[in-house]
mmCIF file of C-alpha atoms and ligand atoms in Angstrom:
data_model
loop_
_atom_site.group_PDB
_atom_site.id
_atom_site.type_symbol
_atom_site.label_atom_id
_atom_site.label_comp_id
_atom_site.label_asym_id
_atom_site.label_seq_id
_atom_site.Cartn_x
_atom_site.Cartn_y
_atom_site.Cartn_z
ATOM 1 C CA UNK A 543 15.109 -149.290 184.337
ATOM 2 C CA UNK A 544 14.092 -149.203 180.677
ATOM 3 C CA UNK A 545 15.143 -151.953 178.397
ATOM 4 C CA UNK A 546 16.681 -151.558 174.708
ATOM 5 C CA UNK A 547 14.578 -152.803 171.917
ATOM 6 C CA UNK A 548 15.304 -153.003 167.946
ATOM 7 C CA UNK A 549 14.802 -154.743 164.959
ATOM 8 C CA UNK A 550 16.856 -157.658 164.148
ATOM 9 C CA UNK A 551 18.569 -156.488 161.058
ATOM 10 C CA UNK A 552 21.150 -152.917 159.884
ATOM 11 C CA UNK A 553 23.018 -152.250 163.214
ATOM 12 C CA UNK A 554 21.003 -154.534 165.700
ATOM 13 C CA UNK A 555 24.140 -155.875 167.133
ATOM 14 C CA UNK A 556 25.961 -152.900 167.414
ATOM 15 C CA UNK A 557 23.016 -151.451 169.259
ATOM 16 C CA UNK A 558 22.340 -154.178 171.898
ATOM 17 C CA UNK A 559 25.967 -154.850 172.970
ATOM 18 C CA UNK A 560 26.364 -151.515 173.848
ATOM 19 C CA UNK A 561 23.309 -151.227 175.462
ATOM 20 C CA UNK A 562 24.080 -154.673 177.483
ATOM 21 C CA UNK A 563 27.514 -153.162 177.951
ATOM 22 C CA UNK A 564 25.470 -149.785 180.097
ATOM 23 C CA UNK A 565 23.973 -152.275 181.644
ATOM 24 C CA UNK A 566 20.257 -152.420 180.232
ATOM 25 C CA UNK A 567 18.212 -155.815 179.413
ATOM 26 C CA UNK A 568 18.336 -155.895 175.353
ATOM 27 C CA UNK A 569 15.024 -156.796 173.415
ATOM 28 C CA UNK A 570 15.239 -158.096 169.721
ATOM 29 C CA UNK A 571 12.362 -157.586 167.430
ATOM 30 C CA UNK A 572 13.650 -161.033 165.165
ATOM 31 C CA UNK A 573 11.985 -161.990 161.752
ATOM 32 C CA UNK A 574 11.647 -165.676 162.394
ATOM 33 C CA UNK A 575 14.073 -166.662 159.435
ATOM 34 C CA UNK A 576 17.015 -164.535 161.570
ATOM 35 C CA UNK A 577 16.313 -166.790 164.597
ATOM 36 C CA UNK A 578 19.149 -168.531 164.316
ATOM 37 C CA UNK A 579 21.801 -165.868 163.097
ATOM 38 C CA UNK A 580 20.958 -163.536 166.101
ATOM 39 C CA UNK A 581 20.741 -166.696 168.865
ATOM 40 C CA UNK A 582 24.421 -166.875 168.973
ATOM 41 C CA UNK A 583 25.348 -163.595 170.369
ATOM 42 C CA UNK A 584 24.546 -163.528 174.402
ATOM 43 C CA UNK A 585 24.069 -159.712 174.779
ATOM 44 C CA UNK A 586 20.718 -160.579 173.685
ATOM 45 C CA UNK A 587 18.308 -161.076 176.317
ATOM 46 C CA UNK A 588 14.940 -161.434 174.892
ATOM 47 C CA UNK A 589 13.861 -162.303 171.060
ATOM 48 C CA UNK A 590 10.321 -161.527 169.990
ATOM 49 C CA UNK A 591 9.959 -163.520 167.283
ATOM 50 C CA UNK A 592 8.131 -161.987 163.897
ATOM 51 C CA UNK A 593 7.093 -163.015 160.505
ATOM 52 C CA UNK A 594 7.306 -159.119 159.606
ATOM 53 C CA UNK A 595 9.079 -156.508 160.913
ATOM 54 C CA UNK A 596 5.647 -154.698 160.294
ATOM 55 C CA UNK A 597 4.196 -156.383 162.991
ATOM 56 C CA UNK A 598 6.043 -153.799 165.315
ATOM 57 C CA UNK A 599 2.721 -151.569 165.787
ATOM 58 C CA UNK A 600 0.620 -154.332 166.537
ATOM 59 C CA UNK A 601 -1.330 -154.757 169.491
ATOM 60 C CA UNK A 602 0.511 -158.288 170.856
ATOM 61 C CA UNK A 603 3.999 -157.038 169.736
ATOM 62 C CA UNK A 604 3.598 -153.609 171.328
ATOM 63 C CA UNK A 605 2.195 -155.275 174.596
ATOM 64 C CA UNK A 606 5.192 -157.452 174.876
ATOM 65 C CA UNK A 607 7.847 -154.483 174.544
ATOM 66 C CA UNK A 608 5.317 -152.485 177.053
ATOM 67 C CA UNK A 609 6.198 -155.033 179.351
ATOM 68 C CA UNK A 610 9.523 -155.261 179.122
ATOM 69 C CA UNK A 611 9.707 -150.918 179.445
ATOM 70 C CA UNK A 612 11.404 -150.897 176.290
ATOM 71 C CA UNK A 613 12.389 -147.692 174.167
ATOM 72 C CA UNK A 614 12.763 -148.602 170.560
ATOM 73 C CA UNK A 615 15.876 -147.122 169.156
ATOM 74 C CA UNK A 616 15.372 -146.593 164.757
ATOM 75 C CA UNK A 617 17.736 -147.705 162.278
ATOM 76 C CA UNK A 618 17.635 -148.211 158.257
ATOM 77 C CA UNK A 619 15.572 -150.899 158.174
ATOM 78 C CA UNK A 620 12.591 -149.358 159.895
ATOM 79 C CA UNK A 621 12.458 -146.422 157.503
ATOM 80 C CA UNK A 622 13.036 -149.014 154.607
ATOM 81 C CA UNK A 623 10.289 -151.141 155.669
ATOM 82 C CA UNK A 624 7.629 -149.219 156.806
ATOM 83 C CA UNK A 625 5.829 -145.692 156.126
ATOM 84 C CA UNK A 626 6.224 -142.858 158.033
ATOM 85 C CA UNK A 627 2.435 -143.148 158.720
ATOM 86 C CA UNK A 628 2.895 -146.787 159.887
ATOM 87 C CA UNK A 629 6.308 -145.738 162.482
ATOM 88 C CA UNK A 630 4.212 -142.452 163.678
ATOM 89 C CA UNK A 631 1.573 -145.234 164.702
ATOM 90 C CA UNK A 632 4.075 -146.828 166.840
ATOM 91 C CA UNK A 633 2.996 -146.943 170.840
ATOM 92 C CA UNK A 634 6.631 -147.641 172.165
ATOM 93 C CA UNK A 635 8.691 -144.640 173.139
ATOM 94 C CA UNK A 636 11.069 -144.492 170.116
ATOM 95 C CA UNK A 637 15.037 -142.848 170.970
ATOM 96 C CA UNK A 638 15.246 -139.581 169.003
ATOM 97 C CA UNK A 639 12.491 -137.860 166.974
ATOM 98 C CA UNK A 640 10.414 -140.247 165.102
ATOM 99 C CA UNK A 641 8.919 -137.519 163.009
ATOM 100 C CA UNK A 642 12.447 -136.529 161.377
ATOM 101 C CA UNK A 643 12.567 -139.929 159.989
ATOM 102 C CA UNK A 644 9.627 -139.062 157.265
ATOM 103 C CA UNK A 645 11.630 -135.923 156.523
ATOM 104 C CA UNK A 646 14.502 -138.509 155.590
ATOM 105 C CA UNK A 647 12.162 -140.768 153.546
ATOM 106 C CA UNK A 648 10.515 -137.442 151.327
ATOM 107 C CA UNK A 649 13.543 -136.268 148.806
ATOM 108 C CA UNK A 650 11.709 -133.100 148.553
ATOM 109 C CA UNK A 651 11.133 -132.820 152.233
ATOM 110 C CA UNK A 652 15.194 -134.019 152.752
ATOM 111 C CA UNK A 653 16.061 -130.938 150.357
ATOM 112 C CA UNK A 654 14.635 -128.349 152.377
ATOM 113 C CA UNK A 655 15.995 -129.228 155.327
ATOM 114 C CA UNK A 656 19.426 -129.389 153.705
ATOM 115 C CA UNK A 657 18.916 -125.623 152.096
ATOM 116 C CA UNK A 658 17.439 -124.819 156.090
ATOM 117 C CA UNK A 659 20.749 -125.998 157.406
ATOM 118 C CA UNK A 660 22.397 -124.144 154.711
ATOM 119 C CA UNK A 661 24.881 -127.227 153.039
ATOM 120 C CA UNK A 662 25.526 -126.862 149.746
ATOM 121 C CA UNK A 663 22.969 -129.365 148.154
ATOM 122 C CA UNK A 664 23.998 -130.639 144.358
ATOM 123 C CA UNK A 665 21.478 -129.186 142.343
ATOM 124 C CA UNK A 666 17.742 -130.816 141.791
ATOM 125 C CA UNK A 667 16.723 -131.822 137.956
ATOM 126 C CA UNK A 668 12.998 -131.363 137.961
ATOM 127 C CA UNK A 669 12.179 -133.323 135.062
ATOM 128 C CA UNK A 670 13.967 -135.690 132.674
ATOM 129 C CA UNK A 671 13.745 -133.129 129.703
ATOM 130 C CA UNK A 672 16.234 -130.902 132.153
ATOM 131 C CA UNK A 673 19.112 -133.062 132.060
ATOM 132 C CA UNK A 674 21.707 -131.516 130.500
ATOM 133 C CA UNK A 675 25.047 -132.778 132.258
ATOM 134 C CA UNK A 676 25.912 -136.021 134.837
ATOM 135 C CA UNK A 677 22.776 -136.311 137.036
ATOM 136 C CA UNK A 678 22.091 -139.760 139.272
ATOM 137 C CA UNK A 679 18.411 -140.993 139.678
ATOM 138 C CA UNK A 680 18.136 -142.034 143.392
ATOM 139 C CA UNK A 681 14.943 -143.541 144.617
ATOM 140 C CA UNK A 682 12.811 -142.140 147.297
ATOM 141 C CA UNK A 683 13.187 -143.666 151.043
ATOM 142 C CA UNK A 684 16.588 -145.420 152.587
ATOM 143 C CA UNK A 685 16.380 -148.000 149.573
ATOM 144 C CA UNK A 686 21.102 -147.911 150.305
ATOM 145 C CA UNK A 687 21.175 -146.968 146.976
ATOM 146 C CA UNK A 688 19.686 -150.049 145.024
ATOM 147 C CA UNK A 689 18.421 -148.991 141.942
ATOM 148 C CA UNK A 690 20.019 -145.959 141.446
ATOM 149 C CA UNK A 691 21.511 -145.047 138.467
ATOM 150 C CA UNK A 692 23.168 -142.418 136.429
ATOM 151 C CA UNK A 693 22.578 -140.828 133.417
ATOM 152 C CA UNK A 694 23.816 -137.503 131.091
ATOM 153 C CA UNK A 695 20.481 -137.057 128.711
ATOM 154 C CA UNK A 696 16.912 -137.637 128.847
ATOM 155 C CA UNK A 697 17.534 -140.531 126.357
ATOM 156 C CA UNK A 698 19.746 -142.791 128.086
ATOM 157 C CA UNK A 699 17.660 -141.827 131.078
ATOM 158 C CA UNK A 700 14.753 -143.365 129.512
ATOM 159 C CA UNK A 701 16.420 -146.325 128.716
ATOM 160 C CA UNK A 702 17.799 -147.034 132.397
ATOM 161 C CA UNK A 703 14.665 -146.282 133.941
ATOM 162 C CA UNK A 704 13.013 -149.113 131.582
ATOM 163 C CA UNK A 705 15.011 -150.773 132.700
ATOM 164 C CA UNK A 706 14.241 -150.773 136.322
ATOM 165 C CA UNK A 707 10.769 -150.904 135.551
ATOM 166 C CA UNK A 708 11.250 -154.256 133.601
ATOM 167 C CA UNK A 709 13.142 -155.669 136.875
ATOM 168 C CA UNK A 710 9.800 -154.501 138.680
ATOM 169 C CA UNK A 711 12.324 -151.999 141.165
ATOM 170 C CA UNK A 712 10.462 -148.846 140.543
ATOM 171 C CA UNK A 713 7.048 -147.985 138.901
ATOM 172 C CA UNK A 714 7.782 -144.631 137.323
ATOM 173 C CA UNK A 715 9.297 -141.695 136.922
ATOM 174 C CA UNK A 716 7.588 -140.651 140.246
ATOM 175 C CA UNK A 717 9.770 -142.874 142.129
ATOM 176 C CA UNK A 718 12.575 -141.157 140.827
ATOM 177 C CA UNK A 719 14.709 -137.961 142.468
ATOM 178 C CA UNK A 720 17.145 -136.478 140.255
ATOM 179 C CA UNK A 721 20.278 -134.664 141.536
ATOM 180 C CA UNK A 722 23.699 -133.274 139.907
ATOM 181 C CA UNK A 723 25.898 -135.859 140.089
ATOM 182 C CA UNK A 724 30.008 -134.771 141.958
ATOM 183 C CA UNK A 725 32.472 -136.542 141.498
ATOM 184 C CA UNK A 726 35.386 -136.598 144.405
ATOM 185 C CA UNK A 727 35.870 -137.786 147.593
ATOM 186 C CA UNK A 728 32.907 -139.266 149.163
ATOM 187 C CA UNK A 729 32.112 -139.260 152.901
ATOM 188 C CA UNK A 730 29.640 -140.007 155.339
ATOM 189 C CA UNK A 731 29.554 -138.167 158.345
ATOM 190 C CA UNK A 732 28.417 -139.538 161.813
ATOM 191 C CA UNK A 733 27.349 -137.188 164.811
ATOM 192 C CA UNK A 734 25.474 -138.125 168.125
ATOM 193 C CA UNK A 735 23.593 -134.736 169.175
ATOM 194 C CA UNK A 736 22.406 -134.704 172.710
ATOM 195 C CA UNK A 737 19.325 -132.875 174.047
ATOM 196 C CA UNK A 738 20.508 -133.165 177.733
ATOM 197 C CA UNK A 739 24.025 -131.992 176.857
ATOM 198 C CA UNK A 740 22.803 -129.787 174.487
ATOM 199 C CA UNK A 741 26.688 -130.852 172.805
ATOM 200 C CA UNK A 742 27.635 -132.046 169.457
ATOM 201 C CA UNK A 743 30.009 -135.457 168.868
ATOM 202 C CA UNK A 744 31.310 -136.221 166.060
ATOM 203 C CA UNK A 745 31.518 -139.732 165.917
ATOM 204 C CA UNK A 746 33.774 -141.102 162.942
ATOM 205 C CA UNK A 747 33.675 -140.715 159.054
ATOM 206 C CA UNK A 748 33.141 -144.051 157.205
ATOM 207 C CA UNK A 749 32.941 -144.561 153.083
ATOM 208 C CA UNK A 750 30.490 -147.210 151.442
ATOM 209 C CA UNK A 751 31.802 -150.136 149.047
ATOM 210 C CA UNK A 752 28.739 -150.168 146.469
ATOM 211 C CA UNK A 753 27.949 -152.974 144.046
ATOM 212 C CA UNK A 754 27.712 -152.522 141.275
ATOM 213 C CA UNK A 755 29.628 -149.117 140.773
ATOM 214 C CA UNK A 756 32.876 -149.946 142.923
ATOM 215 C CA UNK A 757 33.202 -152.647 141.252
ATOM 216 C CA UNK A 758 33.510 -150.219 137.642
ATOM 217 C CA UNK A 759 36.880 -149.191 137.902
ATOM 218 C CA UNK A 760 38.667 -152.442 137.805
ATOM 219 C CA UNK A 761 37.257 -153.105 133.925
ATOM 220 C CA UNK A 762 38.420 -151.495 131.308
ATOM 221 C CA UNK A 763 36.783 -148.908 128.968
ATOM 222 C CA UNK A 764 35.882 -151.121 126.227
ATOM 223 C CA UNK A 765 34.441 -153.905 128.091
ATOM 224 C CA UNK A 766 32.344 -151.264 129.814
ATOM 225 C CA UNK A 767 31.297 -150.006 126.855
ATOM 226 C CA UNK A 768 29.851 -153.562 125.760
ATOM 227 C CA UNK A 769 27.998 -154.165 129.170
ATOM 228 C CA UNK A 770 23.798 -153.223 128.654
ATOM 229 C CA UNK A 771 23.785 -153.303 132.858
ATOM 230 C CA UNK A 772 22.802 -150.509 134.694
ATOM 231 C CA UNK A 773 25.340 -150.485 137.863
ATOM 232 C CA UNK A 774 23.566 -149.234 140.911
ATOM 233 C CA UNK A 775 24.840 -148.243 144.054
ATOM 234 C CA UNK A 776 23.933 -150.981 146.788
ATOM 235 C CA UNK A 777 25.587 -150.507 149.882
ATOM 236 C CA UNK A 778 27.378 -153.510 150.437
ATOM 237 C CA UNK A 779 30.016 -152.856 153.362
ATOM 238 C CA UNK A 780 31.443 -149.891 154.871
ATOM 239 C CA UNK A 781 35.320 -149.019 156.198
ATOM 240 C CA UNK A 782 36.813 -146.526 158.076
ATOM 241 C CA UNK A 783 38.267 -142.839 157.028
ATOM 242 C CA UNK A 784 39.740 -140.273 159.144
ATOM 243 C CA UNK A 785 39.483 -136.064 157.237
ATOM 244 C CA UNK A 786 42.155 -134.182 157.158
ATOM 245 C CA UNK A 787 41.686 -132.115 160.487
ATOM 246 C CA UNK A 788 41.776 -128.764 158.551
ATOM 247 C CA UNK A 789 38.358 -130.306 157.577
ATOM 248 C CA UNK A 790 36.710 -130.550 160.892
ATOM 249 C CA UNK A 791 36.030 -127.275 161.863
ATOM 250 C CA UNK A 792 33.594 -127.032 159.183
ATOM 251 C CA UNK A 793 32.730 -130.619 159.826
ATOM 252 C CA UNK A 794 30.980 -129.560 163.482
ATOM 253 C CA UNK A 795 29.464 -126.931 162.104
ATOM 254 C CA UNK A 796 27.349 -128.020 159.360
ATOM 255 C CA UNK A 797 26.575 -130.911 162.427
ATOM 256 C CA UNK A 798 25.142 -127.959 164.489
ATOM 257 C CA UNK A 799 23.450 -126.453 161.531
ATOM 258 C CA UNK A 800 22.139 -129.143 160.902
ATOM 259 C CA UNK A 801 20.680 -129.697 164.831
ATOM 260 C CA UNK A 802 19.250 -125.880 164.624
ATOM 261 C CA UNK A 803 17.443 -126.364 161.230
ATOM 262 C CA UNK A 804 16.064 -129.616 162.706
ATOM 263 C CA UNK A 805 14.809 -127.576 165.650
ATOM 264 C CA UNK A 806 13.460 -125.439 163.629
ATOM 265 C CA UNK A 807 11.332 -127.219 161.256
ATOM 266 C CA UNK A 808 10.629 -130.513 162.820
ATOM 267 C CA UNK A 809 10.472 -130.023 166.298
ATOM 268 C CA UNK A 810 11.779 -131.564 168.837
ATOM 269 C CA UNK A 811 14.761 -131.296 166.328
ATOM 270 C CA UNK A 812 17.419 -133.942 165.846
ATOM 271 C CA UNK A 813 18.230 -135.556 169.299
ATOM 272 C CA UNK A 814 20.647 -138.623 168.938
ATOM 273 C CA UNK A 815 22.794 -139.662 165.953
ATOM 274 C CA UNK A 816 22.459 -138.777 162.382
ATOM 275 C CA UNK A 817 24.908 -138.552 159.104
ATOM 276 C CA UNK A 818 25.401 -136.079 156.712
ATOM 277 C CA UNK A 819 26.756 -137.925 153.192
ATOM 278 C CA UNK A 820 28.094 -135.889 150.636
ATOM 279 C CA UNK A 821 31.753 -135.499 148.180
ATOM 280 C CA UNK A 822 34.522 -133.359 149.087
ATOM 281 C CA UNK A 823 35.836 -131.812 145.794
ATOM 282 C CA UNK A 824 39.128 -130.287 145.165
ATOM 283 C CA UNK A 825 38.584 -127.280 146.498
ATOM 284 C CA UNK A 826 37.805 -129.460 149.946
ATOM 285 C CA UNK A 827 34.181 -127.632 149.506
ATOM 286 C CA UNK A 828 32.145 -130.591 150.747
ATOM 287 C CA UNK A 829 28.618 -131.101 148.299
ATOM 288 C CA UNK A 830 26.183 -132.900 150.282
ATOM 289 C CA UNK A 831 23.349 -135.384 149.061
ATOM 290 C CA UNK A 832 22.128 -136.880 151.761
ATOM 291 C CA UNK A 833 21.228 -137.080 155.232
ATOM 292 C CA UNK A 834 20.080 -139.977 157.639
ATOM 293 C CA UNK A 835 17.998 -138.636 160.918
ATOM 294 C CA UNK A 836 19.118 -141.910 163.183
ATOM 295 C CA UNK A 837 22.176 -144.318 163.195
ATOM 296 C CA UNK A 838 23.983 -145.041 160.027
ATOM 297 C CA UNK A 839 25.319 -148.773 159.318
ATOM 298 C CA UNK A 840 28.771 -147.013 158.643
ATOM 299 C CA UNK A 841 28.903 -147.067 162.315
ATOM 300 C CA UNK A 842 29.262 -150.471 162.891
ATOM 301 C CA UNK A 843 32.975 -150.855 162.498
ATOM 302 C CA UNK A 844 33.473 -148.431 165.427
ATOM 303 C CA UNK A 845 32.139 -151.258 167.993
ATOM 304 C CA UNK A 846 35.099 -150.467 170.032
ATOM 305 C CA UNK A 847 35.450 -146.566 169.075
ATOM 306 C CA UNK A 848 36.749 -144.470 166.529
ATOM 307 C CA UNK A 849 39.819 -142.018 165.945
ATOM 308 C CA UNK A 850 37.430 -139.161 167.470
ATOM 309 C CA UNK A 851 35.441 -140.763 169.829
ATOM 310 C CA UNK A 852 38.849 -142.139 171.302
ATOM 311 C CA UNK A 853 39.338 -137.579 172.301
ATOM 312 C CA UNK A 854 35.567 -137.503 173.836
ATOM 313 C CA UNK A 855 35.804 -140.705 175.824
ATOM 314 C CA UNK A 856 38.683 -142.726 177.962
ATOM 315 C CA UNK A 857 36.809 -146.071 176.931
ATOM 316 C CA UNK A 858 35.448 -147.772 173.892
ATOM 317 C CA UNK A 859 32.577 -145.873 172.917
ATOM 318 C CA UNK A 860 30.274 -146.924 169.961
ATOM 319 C CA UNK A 861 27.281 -145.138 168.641
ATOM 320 C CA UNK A 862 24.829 -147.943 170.200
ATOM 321 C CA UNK A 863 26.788 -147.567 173.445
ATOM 322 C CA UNK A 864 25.821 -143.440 173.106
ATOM 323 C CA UNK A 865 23.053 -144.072 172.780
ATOM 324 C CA UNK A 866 22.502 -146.436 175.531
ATOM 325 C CA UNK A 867 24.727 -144.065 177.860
ATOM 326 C CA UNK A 868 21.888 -141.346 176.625
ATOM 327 C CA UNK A 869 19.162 -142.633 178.187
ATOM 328 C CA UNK A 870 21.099 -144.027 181.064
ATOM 329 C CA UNK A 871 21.715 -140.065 181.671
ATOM 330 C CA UNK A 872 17.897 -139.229 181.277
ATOM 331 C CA UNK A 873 16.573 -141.833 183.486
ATOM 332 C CA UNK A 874 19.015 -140.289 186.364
ATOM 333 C CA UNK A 875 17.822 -137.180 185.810
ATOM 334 C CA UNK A 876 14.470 -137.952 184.693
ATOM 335 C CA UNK A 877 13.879 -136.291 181.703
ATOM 336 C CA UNK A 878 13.165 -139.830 179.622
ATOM 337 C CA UNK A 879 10.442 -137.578 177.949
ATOM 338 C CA UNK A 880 13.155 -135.139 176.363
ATOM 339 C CA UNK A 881 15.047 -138.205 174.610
ATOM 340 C CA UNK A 882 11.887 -139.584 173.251
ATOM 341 C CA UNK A 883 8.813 -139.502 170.734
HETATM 342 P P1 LIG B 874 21.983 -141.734 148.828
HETATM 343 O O1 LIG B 874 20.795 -142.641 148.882
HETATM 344 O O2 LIG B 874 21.602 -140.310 148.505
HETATM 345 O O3 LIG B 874 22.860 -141.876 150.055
HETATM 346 O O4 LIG B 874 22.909 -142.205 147.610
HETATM 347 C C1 LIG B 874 23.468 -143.501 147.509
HETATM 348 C C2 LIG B 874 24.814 -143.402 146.855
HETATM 349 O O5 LIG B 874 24.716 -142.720 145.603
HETATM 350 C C3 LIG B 874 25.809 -142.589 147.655
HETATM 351 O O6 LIG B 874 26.420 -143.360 148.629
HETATM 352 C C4 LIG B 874 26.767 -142.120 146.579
HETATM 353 O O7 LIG B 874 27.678 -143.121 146.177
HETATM 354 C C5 LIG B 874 25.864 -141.877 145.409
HETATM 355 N N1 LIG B 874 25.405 -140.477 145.306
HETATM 356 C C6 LIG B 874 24.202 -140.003 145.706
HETATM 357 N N2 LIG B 874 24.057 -138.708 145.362
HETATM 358 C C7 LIG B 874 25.179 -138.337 144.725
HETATM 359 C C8 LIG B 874 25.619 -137.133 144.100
HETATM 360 N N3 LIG B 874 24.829 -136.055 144.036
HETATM 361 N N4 LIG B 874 26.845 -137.115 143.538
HETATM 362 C C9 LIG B 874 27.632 -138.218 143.579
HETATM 363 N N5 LIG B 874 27.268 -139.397 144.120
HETATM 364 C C10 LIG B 874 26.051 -139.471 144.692
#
């Protein structure tokens, strides 16, 4: 039997209980300052201990998780940490499609997938001099949003993006996307697609608390006014939201657009969870900005299930525990090869 491997960091614990819960060993790739944090929880069997996560495709890391069988499952913190160059490069079996995951890092890349799938995608701004109404300036990769900022002219633009550069968070322009900003109802939307099933879940729906811009509402006008800051849009924790359920038909099917564009364009397609992020307006037309090809943090408060996992399964199921369950499935029928790149 295989044994479940990830970094020590995003959804790591989420990931190894539910994998110790199907009844696999659990491997932790652990920065050496996390020792301690991730010692106390007993779900984890084995720590290899790290001084970077980037250590992952070397020879003495990747010998140690060859021993222990283990298939490396992908979260936030991979993508954040290393290029797609550097995870392609990676000898362990990773869960899901590896390749997707630059697709998520490239903005440009991440928009034509979106028009492939056929969302409706907030409009690109090409260049600064464009900007003619709200637009936000998001960085490339799964930076959660640090950094961002928003602007309404090419002059207070420049001025943000100083900024930034002042702080040393970005370089340029270049490491800048910009996008229409909507305003409404925003909502993050969690599916597990399985290649064995061939079956959509939808998982849960979360929303993101974000520092500084949450935090916006509660001060009034004219001390905003005074403030030189530039809020951005950190993800700092995530709760729970259930749609209204005239929502959800459309809900699985921009999932299974979604998993046919995939197919499409970056084959073997998207096997295993993703999230599509976007703003339902008034009109309960949903915009959306954003996709992540692998588990989303927002998952972590359904440890012991959420509202619609609770009509797919008659136990606690959490996305690391599908995931587990996945490859529990593909080792019995041996078809590990299907679930992995
Ligand atoms: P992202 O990295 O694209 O997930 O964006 C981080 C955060 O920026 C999101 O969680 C939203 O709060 C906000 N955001 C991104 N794009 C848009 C948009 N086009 N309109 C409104 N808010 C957005």
């Amino acid at each position: 039997m295989a044994s479940i491997a990830t970094l020590g960091s995003h959804c790591a614990l989420q990931v190894l209980k539910g994998a110790k819960d199907e009844g696999f060993s659990t491997v932790l790739i652990c920065e050496k300052k996390r020792e301690r944090l991730y010692r106390r929880f007993k779900f984890i069997d084995k720590l290899i201990l790290v001084d970077s996560f980037l250590e992952i495709s070397e020879s003495k890391c990747e010998s140690l998780l060859k021993e222990n069988n283990s298939i490396l499952i992908p979260h936030g913190t991979l993508i954040a940490q290393m290029k797609q160059e550097q995870i392609e490069s990676i000898q362990t079996p990773i869960f899901g499609n590896k390749h997707i995951l630059g697709w998520e890092s490239d903005r440009l890349l991440k928009e034509q997938l979106m028009m492939e799938a056929k969302f409706d995608v907030p409009k690109s701004i090409s260049s600064p001099k464009e900007i003619e109404s709200l637009v936000i300036a998001k960085r490339h990769g799964a930076a959660g949003g640090k950094g961002y900022f928003l602007a309404s002219s090419e002059e207070e633009y420049n001025k943000k993006r100083d900024i930034l550069i002042n702080q040393g968070l970005i370089s340029g322009d270049n490491d800048l996307y910009l996008q229409e900003y909507h305003s409404g109802v925003l909502a993050y939307l969690q599916f597990f697609y399985s290649p064995l099933k061939k079956e959509i879940e939808f998982f849960g729906v979360d929303k993101r608390h974000e520092s500084d811009i949450d935090g916006l509402a509660r001060i009034p006008a004219e001390n905003q006014l005074k403030s030189s800051d530039v809020p951005s849009f950190n993800v700092i924790a995530n709760s729970p939201l259930v749609l209204r359920e005239s929502l959800l038909d459309n809900v699985y099917t921009m999932g299974e657009n979604f998993v046919e564009a995939s197919a499409k364009l970056v084959p073997p397609g998207m096997n295993g969870p993703f999230c599509i992020e976007g703003v339902y307006d008034q009109n309960t037309q949903f915009k959306v900005f954003e996709f992540s090809a692998r588990i989303v943090a927002g998952t972590n408060m359904y440890v012991n299930g959420s509202p619609y996992t609770t009509f797919m399964y008659n136990e606690p199921m959490s996305m690391g525990r599908r995931i587990a369950r996945e490859i529990k499935n593909a080792e019995e029928q041996n078809k590990i090869d299907i679930i992995v790149t």
